[in-house]
mmCIF file of C-alpha atoms in Angstrom:
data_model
loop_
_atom_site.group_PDB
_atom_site.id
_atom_site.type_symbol
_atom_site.label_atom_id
_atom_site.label_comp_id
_atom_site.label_asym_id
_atom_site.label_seq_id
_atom_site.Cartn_x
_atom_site.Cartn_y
_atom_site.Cartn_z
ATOM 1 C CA UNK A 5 0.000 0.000 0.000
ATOM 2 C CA UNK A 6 1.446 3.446 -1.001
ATOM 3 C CA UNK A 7 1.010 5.707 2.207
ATOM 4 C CA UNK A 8 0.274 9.624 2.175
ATOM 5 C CA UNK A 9 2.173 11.945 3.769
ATOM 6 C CA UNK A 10 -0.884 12.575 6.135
ATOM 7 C CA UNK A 11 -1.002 8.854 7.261
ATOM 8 C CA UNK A 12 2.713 8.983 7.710
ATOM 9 C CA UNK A 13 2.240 11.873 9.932
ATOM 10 C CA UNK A 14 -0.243 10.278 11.892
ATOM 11 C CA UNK A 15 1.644 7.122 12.090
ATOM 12 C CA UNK A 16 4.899 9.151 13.400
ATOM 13 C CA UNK A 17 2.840 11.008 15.883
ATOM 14 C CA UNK A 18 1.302 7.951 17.280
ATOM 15 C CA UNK A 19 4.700 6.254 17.337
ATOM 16 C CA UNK A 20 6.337 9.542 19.365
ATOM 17 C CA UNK A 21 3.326 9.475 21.926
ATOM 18 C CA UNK A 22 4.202 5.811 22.504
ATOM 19 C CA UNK A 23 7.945 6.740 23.271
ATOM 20 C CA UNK A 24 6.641 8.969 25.514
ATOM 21 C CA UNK A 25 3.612 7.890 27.101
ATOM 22 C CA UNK A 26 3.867 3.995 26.559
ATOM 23 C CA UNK A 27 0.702 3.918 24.846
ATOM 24 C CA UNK A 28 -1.518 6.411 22.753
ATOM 25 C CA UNK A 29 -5.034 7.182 22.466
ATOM 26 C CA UNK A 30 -6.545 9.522 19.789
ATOM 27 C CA UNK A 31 -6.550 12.368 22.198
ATOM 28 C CA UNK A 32 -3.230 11.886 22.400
ATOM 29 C CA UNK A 33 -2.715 12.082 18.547
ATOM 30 C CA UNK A 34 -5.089 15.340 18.607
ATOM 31 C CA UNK A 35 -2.602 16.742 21.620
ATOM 32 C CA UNK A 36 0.198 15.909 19.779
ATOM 33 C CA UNK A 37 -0.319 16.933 16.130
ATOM 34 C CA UNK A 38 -2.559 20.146 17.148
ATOM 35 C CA UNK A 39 -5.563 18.933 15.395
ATOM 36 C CA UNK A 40 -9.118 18.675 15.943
ATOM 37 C CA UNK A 41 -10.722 15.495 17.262
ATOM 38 C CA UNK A 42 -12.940 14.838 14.239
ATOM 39 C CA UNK A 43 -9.389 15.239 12.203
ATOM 40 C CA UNK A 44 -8.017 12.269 14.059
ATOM 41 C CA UNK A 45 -11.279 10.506 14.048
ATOM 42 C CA UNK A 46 -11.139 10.307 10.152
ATOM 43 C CA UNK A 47 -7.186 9.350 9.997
ATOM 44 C CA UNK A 48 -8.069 6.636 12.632
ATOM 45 C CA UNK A 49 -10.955 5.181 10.450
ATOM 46 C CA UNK A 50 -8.465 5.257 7.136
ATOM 47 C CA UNK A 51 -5.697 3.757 8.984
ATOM 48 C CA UNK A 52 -7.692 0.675 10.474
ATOM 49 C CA UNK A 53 -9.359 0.381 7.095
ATOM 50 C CA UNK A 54 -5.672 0.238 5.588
ATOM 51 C CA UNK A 55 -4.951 -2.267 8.292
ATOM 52 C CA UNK A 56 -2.039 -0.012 9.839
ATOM 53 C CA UNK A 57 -3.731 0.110 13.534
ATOM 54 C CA UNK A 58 -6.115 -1.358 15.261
ATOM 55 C CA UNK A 59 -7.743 -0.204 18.524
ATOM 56 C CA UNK A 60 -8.072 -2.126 21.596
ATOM 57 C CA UNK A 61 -11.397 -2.522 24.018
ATOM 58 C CA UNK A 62 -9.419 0.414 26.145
ATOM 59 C CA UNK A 63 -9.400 2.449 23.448
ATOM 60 C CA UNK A 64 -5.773 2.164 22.660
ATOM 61 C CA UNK A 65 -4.346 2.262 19.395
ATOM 62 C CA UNK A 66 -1.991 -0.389 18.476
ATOM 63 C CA UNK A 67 0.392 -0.765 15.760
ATOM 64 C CA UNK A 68 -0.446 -3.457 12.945
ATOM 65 C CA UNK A 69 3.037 -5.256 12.046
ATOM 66 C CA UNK A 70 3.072 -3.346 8.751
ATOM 67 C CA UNK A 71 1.691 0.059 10.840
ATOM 68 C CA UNK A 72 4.779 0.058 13.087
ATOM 69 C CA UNK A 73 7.149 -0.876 9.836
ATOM 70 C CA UNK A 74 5.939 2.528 8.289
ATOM 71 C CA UNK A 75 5.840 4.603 11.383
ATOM 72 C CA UNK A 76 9.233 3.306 12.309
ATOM 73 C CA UNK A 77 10.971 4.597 9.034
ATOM 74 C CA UNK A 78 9.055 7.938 8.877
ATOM 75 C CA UNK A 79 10.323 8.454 12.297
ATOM 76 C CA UNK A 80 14.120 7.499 11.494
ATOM 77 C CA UNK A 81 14.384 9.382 8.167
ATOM 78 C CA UNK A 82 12.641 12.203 10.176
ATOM 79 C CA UNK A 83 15.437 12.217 13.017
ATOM 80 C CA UNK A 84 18.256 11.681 10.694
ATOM 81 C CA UNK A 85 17.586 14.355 8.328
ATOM 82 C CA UNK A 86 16.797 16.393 11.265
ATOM 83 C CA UNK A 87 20.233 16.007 12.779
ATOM 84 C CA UNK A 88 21.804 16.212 9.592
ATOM 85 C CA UNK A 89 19.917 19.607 8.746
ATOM 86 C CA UNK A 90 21.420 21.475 11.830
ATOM 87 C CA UNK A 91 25.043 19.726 11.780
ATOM 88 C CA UNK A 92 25.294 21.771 8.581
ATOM 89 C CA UNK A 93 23.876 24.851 9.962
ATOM 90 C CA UNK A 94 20.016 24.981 9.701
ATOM 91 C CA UNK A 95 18.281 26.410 12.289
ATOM 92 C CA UNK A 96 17.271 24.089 14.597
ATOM 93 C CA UNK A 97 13.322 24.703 14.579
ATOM 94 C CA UNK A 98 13.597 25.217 10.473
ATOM 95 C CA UNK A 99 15.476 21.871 10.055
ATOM 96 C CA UNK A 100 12.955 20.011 12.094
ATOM 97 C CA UNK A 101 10.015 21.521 9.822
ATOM 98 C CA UNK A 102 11.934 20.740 6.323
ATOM 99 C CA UNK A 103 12.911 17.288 7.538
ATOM 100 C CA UNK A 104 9.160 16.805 7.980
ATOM 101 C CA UNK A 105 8.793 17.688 4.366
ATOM 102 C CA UNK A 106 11.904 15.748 2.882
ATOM 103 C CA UNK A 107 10.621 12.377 4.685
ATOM 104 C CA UNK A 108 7.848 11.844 2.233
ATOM 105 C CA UNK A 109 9.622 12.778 -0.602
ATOM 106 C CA UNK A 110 12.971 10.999 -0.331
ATOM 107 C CA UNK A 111 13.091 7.203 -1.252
ATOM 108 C CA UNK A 112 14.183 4.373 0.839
ATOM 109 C CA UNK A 113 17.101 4.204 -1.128
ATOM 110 C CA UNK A 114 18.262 7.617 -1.511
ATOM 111 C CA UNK A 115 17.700 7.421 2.840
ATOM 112 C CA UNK A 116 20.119 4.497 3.037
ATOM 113 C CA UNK A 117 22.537 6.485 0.951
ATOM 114 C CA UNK A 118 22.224 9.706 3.288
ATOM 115 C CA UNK A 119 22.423 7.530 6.644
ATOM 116 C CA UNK A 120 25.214 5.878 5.271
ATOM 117 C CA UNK A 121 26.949 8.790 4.828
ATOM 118 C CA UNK A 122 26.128 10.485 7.579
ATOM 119 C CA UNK A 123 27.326 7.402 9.639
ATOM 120 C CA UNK A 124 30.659 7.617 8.026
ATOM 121 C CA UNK A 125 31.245 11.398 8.302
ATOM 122 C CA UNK A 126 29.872 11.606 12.304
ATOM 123 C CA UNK A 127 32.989 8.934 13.234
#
């Protein structure tokens, strides 16, 4: 399934409340991405319909395997081309908002490439 950027961004949001919270709810999601509840309420609908979440009897949302798979690798090619943004000089705040945009656009290959390099150059 080809993902949207919105669905990535949900997925990456959920992911990050789960780092922080240990588990996420869609007020969580709303909290964390600044939208409104209905908002959520129609990404959470899509994603369980494209079998990327689920939500348990508590009202929980939980990763499908293929869910966490794309959340995972928004959120790594989101912090790596975050980091890599300011190490050569963007503004913090501004490199966090362009890596936000580059994630969706870059492909898995040219990421490899970049975290490649950017392993090799940080030693």
């Amino acid at each position: 399934m080809k993902n949207n950027q919105s669905a990535e961004d949900y997925l990456e949001a959920i992911l990050i409340v789960q780092e922080k919270k240990g588990n996420a709810r869609s007020i969580d999601v709303v909290n964390e991405l600044n939208v409104s509840k209905p908002s959520v309420s129609v990404a959470m609908k899509k994603l369980r319909a494209n079998n990327l979440i689920t939500i348990d009897d508590n009202g929980f949302i939980v990763f499908t395997d293929e869910g966490r798979k794309v959340a995972e690798n928004v959120y790594n090619k989101h912090k790596l081309l975050t980091d890599a943004l300011i190490t050569i000089g963007v503004d913090k705040e501004e490199a966090i908002r362009e890596a936000c945009e580059i994630e969706h656009i870059i492909s898995d290959q040219t990421y490899e490439c970049i975290r490649k390099y950017y392993k090799k150059i940080k030693k």
